[in-house]
mmCIF file of C-alpha atoms and ligand atoms in Angstrom:
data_model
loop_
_atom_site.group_PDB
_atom_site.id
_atom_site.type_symbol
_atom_site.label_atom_id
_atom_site.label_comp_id
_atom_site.label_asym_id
_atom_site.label_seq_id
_atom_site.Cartn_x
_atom_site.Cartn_y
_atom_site.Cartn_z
ATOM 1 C CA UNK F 7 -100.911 -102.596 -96.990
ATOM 2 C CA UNK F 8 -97.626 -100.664 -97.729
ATOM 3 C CA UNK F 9 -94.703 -101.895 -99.941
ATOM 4 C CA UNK F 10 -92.373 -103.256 -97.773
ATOM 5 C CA UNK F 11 -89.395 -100.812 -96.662
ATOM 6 C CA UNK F 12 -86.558 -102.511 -98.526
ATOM 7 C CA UNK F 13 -82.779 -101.849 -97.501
ATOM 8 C CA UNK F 14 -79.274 -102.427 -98.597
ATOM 9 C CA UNK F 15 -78.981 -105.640 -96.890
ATOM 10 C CA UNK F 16 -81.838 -107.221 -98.691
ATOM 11 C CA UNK F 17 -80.809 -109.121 -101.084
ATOM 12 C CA UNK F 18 -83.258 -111.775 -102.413
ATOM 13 C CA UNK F 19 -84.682 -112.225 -105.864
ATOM 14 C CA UNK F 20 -87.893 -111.852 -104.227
ATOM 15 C CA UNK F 21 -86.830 -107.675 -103.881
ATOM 16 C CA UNK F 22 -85.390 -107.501 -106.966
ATOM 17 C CA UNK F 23 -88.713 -108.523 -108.892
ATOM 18 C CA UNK F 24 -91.254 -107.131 -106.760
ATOM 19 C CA UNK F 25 -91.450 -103.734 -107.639
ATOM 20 C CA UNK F 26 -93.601 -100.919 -106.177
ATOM 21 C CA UNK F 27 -95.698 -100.982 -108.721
ATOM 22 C CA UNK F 28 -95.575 -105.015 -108.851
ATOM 23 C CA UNK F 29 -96.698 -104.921 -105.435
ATOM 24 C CA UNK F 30 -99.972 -102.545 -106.091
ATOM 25 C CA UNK F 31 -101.145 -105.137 -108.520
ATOM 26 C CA UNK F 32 -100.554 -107.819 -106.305
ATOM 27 C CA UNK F 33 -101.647 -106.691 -102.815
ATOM 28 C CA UNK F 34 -105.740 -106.416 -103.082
ATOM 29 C CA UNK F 35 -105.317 -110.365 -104.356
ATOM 30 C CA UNK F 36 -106.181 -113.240 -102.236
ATOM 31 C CA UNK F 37 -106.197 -116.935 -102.637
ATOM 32 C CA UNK F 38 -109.021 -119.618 -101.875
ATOM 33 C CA UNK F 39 -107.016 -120.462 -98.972
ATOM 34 C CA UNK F 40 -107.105 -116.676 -98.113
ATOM 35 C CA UNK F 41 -103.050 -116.013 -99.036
ATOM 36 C CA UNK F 42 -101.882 -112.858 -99.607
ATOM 37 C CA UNK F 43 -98.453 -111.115 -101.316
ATOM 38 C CA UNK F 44 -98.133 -110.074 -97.727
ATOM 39 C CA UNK F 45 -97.496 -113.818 -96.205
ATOM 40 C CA UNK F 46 -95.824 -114.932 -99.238
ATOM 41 C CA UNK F 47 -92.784 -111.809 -99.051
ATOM 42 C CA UNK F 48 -92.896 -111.902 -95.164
ATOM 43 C CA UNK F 49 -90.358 -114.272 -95.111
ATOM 44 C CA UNK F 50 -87.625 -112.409 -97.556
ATOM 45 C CA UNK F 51 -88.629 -108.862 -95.802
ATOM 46 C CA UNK F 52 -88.183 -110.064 -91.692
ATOM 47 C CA UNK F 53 -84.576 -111.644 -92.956
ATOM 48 C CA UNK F 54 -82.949 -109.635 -94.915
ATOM 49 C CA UNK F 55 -80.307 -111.824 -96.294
ATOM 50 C CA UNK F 56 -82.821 -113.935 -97.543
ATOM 51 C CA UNK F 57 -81.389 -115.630 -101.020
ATOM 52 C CA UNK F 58 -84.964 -115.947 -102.398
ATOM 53 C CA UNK F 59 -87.600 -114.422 -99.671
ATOM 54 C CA UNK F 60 -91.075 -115.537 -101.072
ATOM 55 C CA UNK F 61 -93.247 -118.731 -100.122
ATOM 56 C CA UNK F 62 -96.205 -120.284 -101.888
ATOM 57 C CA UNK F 63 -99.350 -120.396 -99.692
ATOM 58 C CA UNK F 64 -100.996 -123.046 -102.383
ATOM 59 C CA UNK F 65 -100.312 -124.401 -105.652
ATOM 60 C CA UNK F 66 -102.994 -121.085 -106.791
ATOM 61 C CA UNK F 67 -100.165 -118.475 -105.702
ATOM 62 C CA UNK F 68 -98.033 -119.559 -108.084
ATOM 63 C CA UNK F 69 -100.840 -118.208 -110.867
ATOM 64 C CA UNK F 70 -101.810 -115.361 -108.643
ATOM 65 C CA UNK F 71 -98.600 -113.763 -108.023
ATOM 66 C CA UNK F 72 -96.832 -114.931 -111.107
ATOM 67 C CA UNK F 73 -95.784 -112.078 -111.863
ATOM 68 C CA UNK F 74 -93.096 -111.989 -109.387
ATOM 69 C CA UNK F 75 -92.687 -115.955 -108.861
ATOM 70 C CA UNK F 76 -92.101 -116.265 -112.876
ATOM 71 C CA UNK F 77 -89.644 -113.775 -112.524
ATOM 72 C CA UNK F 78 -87.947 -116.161 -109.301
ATOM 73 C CA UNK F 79 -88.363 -119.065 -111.213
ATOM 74 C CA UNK F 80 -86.839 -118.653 -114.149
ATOM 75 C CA UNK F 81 -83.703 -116.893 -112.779
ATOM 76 C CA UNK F 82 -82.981 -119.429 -109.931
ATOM 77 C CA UNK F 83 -83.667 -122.725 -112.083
ATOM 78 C CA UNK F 84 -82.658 -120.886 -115.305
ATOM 79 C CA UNK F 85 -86.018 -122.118 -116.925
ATOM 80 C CA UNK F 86 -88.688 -120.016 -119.177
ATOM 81 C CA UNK F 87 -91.990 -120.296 -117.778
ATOM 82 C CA UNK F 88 -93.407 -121.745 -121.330
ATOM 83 C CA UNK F 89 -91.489 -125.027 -121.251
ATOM 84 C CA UNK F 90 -93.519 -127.963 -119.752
ATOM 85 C CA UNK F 91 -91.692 -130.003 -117.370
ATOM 86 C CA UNK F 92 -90.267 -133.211 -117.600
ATOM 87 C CA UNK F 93 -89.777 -136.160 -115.326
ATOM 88 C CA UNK F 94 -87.068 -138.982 -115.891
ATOM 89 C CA UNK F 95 -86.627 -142.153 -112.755
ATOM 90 C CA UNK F 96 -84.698 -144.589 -114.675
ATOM 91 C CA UNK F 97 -81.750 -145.057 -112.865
ATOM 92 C CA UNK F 98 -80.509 -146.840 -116.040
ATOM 93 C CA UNK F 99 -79.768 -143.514 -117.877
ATOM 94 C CA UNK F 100 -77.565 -142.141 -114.961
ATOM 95 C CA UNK F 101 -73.696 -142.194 -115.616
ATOM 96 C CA UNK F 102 -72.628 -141.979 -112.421
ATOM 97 C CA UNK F 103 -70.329 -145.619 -112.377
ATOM 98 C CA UNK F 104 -69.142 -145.827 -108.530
ATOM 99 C CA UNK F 105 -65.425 -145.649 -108.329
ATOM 100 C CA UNK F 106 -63.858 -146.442 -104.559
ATOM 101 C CA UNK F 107 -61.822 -143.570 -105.060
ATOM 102 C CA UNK F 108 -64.830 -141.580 -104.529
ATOM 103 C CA UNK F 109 -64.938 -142.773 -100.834
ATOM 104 C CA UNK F 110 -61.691 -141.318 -99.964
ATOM 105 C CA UNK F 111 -63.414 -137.624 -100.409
ATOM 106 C CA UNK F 112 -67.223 -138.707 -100.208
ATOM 107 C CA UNK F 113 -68.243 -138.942 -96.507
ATOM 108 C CA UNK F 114 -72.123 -139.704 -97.564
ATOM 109 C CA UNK F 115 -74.861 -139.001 -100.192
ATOM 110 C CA UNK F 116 -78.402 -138.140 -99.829
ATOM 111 C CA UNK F 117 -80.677 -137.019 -102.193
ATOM 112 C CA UNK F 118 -84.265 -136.102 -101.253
ATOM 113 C CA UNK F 119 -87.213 -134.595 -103.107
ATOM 114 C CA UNK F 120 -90.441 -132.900 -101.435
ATOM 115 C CA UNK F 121 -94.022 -133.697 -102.062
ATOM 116 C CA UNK F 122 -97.166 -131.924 -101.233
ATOM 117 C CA UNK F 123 -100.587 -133.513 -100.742
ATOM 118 C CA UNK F 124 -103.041 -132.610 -103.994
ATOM 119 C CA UNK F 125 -106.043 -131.316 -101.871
ATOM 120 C CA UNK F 126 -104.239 -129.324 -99.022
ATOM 121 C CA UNK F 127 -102.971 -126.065 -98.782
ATOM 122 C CA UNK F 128 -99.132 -126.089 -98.427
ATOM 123 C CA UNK F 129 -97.466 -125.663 -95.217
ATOM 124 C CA UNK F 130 -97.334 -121.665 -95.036
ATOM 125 C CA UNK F 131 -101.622 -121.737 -95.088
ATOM 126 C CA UNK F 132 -102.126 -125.067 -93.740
ATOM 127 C CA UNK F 133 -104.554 -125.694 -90.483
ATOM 128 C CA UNK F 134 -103.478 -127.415 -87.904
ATOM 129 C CA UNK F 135 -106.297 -129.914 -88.274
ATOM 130 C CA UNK F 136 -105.092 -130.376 -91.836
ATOM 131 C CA UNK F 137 -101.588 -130.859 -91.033
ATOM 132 C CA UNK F 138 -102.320 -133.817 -87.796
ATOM 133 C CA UNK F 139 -104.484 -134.993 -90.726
ATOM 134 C CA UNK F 140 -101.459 -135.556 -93.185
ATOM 135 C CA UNK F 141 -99.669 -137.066 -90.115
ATOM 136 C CA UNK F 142 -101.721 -139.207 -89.280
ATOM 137 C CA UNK F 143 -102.084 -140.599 -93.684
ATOM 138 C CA UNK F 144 -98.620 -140.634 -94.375
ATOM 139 C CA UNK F 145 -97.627 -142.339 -90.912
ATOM 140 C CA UNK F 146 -100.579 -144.869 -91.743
ATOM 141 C CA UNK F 147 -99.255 -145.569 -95.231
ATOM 142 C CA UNK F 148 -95.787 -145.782 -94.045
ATOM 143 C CA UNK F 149 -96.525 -148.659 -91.981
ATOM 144 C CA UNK F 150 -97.476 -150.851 -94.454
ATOM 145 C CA UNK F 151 -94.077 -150.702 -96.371
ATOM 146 C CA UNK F 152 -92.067 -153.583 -96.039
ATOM 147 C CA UNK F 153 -88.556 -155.112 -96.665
ATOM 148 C CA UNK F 154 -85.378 -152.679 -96.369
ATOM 149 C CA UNK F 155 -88.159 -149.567 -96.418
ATOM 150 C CA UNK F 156 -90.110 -151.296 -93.274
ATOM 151 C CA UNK F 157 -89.724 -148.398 -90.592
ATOM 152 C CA UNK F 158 -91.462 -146.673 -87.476
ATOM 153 C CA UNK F 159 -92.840 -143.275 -87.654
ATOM 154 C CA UNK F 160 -91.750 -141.268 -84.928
ATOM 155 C CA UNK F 161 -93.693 -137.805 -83.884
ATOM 156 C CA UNK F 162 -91.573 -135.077 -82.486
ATOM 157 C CA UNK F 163 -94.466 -134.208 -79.899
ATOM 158 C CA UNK F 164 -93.896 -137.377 -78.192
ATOM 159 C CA UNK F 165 -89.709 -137.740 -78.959
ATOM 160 C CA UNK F 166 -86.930 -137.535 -76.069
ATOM 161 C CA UNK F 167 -85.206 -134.321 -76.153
ATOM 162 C CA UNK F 168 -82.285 -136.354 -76.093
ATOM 163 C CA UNK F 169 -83.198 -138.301 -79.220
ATOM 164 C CA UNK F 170 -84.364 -135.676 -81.132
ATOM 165 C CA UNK F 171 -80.801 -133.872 -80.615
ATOM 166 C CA UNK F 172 -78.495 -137.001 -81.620
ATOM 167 C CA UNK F 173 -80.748 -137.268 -84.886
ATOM 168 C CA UNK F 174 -80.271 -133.704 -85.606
ATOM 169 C CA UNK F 175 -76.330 -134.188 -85.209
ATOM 170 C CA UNK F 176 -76.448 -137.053 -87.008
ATOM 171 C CA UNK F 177 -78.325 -135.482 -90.119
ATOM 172 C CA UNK F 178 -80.995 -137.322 -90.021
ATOM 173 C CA UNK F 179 -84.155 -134.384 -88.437
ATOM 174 C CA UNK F 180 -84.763 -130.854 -89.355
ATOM 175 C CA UNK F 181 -83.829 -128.486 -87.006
ATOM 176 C CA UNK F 182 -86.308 -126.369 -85.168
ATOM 177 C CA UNK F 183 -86.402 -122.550 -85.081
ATOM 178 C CA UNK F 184 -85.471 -121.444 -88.816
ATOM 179 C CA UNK F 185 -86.216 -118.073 -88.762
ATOM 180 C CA UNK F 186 -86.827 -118.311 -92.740
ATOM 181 C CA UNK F 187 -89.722 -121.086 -92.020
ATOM 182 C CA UNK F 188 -91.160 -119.354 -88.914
ATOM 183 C CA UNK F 189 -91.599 -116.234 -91.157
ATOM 184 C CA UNK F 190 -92.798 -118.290 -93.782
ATOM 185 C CA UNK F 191 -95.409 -119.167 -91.171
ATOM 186 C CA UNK F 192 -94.336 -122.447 -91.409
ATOM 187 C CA UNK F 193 -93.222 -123.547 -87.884
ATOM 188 C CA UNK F 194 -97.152 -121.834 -86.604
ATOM 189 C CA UNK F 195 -98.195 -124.757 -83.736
ATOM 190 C CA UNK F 196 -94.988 -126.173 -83.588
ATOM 191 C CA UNK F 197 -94.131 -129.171 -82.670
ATOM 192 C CA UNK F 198 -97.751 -130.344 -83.174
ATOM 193 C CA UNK F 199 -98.240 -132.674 -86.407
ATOM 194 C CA UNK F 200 -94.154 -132.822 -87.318
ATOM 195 C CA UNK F 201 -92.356 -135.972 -87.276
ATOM 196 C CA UNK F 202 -89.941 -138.198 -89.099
ATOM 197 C CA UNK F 203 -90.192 -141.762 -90.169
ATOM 198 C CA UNK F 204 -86.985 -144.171 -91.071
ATOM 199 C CA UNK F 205 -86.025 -147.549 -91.869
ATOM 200 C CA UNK F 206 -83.825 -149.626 -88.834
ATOM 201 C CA UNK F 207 -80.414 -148.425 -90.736
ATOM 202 C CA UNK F 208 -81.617 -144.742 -91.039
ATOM 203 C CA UNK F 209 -81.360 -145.400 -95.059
ATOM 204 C CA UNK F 210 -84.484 -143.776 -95.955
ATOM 205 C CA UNK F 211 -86.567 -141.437 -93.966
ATOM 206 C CA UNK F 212 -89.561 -139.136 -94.826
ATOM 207 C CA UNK F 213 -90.265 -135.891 -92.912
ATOM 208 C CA UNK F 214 -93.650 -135.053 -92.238
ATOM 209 C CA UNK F 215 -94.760 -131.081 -92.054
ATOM 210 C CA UNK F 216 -91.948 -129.418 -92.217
ATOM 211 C CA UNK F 217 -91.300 -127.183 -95.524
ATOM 212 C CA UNK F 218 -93.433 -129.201 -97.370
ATOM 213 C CA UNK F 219 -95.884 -132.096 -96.183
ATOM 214 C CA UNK F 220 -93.386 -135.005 -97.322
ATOM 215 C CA UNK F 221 -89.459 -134.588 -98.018
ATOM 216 C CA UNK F 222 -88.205 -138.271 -98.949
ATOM 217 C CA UNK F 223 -84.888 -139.001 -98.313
ATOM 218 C CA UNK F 224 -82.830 -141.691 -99.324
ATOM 219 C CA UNK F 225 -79.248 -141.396 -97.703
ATOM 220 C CA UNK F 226 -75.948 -143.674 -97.123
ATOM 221 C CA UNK F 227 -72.579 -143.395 -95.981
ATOM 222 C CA UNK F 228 -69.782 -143.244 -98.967
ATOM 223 C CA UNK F 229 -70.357 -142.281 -102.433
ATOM 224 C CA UNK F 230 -72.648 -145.047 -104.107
ATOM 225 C CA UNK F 231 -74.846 -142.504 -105.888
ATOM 226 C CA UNK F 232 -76.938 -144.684 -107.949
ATOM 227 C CA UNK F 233 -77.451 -147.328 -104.705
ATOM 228 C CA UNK F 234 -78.886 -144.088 -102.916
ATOM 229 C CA UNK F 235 -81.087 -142.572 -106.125
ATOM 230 C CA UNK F 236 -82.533 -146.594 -106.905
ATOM 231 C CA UNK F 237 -83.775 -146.760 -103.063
ATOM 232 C CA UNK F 238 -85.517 -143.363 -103.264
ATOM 233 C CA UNK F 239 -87.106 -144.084 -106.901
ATOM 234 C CA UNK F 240 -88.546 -147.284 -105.232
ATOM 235 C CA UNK F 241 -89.472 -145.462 -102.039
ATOM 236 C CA UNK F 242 -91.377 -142.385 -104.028
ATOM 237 C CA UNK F 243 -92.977 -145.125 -106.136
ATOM 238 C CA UNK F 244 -94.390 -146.600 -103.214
ATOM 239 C CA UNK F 245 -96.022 -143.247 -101.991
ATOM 240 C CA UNK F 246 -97.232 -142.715 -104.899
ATOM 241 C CA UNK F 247 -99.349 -145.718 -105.045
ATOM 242 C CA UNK F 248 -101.241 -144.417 -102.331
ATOM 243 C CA UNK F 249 -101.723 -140.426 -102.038
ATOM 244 C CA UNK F 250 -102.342 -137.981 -104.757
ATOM 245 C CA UNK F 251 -99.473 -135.357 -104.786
ATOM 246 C CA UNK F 252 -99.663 -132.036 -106.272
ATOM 247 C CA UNK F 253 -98.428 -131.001 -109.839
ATOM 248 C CA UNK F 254 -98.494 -128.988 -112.400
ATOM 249 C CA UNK F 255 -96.990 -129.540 -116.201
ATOM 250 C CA UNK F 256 -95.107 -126.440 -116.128
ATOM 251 C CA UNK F 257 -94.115 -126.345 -112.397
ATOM 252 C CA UNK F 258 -93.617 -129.844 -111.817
ATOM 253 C CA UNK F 259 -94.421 -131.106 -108.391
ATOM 254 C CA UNK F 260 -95.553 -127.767 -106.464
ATOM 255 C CA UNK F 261 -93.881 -127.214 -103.186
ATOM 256 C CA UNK F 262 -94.112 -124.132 -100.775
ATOM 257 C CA UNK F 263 -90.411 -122.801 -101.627
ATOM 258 C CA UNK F 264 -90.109 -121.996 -105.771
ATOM 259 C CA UNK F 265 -85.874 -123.085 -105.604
ATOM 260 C CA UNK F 266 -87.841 -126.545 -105.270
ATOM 261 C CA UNK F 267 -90.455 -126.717 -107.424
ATOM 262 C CA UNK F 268 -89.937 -129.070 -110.701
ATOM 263 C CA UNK F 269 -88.058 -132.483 -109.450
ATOM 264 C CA UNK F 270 -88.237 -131.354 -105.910
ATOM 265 C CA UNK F 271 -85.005 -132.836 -105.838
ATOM 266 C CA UNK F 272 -81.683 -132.038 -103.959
ATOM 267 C CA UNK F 273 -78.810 -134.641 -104.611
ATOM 268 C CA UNK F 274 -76.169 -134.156 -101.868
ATOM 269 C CA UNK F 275 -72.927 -135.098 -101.290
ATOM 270 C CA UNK F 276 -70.909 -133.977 -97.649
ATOM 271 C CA UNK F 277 -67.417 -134.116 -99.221
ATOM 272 C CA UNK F 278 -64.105 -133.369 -97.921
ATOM 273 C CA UNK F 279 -62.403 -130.873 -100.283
ATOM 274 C CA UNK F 280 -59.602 -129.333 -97.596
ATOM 275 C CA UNK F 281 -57.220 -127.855 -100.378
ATOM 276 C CA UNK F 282 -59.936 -126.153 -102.674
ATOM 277 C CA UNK F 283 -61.806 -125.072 -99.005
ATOM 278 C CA UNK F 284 -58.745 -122.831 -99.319
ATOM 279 C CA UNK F 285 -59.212 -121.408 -102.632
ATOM 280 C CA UNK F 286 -63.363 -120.471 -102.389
ATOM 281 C CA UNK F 287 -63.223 -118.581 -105.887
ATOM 282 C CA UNK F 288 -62.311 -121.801 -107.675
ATOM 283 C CA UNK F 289 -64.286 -124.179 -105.744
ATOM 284 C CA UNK F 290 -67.460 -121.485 -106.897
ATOM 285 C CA UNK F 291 -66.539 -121.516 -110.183
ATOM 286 C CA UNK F 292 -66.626 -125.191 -110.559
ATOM 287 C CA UNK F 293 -69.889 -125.269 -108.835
ATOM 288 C CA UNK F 294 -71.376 -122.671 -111.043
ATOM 289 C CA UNK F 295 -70.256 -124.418 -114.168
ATOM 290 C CA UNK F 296 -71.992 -127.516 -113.051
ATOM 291 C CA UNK F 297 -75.541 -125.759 -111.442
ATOM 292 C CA UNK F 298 -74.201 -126.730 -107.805
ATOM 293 C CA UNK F 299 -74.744 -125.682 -104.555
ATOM 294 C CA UNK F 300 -72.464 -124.961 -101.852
ATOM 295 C CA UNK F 301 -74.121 -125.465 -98.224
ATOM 296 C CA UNK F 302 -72.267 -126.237 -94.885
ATOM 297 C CA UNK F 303 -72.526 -129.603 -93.414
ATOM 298 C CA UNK F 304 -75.614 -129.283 -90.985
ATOM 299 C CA UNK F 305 -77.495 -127.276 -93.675
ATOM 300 C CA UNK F 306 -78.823 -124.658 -95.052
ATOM 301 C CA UNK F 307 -77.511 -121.207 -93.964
ATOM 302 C CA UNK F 308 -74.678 -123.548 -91.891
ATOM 303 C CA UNK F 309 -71.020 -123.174 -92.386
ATOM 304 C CA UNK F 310 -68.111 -125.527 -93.214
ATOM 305 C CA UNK F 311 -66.356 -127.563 -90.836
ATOM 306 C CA UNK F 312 -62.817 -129.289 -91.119
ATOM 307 C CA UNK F 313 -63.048 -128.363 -95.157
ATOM 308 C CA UNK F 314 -66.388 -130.253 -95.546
ATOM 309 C CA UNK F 315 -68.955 -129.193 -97.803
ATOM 310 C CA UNK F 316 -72.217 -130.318 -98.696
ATOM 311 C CA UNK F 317 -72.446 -129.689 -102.458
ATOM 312 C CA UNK F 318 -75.712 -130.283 -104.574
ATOM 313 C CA UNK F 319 -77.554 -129.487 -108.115
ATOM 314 C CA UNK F 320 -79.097 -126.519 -107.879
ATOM 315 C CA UNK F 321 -81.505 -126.590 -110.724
ATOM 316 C CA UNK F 322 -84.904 -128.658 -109.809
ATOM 317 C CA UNK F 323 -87.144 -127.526 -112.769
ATOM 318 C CA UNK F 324 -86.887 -127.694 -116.542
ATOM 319 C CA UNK F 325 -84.569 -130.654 -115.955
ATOM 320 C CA UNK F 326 -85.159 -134.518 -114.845
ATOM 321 C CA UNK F 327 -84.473 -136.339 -111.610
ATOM 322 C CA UNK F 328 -81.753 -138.004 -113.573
ATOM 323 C CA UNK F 329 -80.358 -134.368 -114.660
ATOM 324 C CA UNK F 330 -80.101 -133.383 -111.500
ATOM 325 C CA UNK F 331 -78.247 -136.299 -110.129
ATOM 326 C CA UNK F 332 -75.808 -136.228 -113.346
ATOM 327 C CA UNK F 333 -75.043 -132.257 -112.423
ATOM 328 C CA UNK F 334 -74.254 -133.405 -108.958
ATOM 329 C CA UNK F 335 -72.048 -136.219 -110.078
ATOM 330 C CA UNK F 336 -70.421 -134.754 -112.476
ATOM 331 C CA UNK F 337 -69.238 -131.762 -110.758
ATOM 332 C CA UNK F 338 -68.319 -133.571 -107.849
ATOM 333 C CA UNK F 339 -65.971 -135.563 -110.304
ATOM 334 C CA UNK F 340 -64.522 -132.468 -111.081
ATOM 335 C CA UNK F 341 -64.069 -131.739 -107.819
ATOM 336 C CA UNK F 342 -62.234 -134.244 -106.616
ATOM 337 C CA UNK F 343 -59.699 -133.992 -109.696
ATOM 338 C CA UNK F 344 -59.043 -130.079 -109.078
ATOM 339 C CA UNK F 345 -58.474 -131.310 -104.817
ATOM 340 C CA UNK F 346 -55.885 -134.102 -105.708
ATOM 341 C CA UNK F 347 -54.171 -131.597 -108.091
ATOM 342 C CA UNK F 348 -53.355 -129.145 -106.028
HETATM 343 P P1 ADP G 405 -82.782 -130.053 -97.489
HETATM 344 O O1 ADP G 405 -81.915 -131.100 -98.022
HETATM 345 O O2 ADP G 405 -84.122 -130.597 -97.139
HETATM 346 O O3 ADP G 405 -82.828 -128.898 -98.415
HETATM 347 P P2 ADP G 405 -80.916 -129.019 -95.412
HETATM 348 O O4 ADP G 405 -79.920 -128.349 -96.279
HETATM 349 O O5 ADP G 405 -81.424 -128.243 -94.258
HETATM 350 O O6 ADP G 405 -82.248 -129.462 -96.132
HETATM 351 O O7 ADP G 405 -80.284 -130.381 -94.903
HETATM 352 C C1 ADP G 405 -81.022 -131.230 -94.073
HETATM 353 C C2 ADP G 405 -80.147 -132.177 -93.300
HETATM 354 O O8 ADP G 405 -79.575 -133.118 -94.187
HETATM 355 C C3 ADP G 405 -78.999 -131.504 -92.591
HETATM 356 O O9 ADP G 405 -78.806 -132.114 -91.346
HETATM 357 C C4 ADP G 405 -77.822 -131.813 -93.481
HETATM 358 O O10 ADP G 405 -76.593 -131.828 -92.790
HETATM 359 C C5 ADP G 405 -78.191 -133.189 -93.963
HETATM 360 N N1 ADP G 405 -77.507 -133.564 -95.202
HETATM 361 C C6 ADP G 405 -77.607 -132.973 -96.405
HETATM 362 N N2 ADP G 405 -76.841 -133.594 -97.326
HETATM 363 C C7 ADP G 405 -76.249 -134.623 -96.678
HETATM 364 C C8 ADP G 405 -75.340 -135.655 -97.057
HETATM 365 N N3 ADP G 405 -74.898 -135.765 -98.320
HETATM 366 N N4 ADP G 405 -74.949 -136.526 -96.109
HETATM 367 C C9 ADP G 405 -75.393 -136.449 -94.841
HETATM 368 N N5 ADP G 405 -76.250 -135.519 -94.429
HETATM 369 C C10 ADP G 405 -76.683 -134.613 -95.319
HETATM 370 C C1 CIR G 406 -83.933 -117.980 -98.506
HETATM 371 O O1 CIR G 406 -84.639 -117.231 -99.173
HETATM 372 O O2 CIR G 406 -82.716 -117.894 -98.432
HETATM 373 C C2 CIR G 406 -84.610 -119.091 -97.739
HETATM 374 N N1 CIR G 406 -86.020 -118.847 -97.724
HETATM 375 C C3 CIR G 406 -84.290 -120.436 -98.377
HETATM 376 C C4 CIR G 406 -84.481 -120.493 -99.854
HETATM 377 C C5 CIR G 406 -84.194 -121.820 -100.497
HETATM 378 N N2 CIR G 406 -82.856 -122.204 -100.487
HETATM 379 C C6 CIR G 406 -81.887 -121.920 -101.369
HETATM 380 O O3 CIR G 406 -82.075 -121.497 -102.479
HETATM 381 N N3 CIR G 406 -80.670 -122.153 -100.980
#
């Protein structure tokens, strides 16, 4: 195995840490689920612009190739790999008080976090016996939720084209074809063992197999963040009663991409900002100050339309569900002040 030929365009953290001599310690190594360095970099080295460019194959590649993950992990969440992390779901300690101003700029929240079964490889080494085999659990436990979470489990083997379109445009499904998963190796037997679940007003949903085993999402129209952070608290809860998902102390919940590991959590708002969407620099800097993200409206690697953005926290490790929301908020409050004074 060679080191990978690197050029200008690539960009990812992934190529800045792995060195040549990185990569000789790294390639004769091989997980119990048989991942390599090769599988985990393929990813960052077939797309170049890549932010990040390495997947975990198992919650072992994180020790195996720490080396260069460490190295990811601490500059993405800004975290030092010796601090253990910490969890916090009271909703009680968020300040987030919902103001209706906030609905003149907020078009809708969502805020999600990804889970991985304990005993499974992650998505990037999974079979595809082991993947119809976390279908068929979490569609089973699913079912017996009840109240404002009762919901049908749809697979995308046996969904309309038609339907599975209008809940892509809506927000609601993952796309297919992400060139970042497929080289991941996550989109191998595709669509077989995907699907998504939801409650009758599309409030909270859980995908099944696509980055990781389980995203849960909790999302709403406006900008009632607590209403949206309360549902998903109860929701995770509920999952958690029943299946065993994977953590670590220092790593939090494990997941296949490192920019999630910790909370697993991404709390989004799509907000219309159409002055700043004129001034970029300053709507970055803001972001930065507060850990946000800056994505386009129909996700990752999208663009923005009509001066909509989805912003969200970008640190998921080293801080607590409730940290992550309070970043969000807090910069979106900011936000909104710097749009209505210019
Ligand atoms: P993830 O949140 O899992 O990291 P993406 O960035 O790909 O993934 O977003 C997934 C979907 O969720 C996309 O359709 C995106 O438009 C939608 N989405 C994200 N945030 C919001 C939001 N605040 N309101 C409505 N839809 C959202
Ligand atoms: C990348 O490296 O850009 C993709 N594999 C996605 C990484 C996670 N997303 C992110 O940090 N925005």
């Amino acid at each position: 195995m060679e080191y990978p030929s690197f050029t200008q365009k690539h960009k990812s953290l992934m190529r800045k840490y792995l060195t040549n001599d990185i990569f000789k310690k790294l390639k004769t190594k091989i997980t119990k689920n048989g991942f390599t360095i090769e599988q985990a970099i393929n990813s960052g080295v077939k797309n170049p612009d890549s932010n990040i460019g390495i997947y975990a194959g198992d919650k072992e590649s994180y020790k195996i190739f720490s080396i260069v993950f460490d190295k990811v992990i601490e500059e993405y969440h800004d975290f030092d790999k010796d601090r253990k992390h910490l969890s916090n779901l009271n909703s009680e300690d968020l300040n987030t008080p919902y103001l209706e101003e906030l609905d003149n700029y907020i078009v809708s929240t969502r805020i999600r976090v990804g889970r991985n079964f304990d005993n499974m490889p992650l998505g990037p080494a999974i079979s595809k016996e082991q993947r119809d085999e976390i279908q068929s659990i979490v569609s089973n436990t699913l079912s017996s939720f009840e109240g404002s979470l009762k919901g049908k489990y749809f697979s995308l083997e046996g969904m309309k084209e038609e339907d599975r379109l209008s809940l892509i445009d809506d927000h609601f499904l993952f796309k297919a074809g992400d060139s970042y998963l497929e080289e991941a190796g996550l989109n191998r037997d595709w669509p077989s063992g995907r699907g998504i679940f939801h409650n009758n007003e599309k409030t909270f949903l859980v995908w099944v197999n696509e980055e990781d085993h389980l995203r849960i999402i909790s999302m709403q129209k406006g900008g009632n963040i607590k209403e949206v952070f309360q549902r998903l608290i109860v929701a995770i809860q509920n999952l958690e009663e029943k299946i065993e998902f994977s953590y670590d102390e220092h790593l939090g919940y494990i997941t296949s991409c490192p920019t999630n590991l910790g909370t697993a959590m991404r709390a989004s708002v799509h907000i219309k900002l159409p002055k700043l969407s004129l001034n970029m620099k300053l709507l970055e800097e803001i972001a930065n100050k507060h850990y946000l993200q800056i994505r386009g409206i129909n996700g990752e690697h999208s663009n923005s339309e009509n001066g909509i953005f989805d912003i969200s926290n970008k640190r998921r490790l080293g801080v607590t569900e409730v940290q992550c929301v309070q970043d969000m908020y807090d910069g979106v409050i900011e936000l909104i002040k710097c749009e209505k004074d210019l």
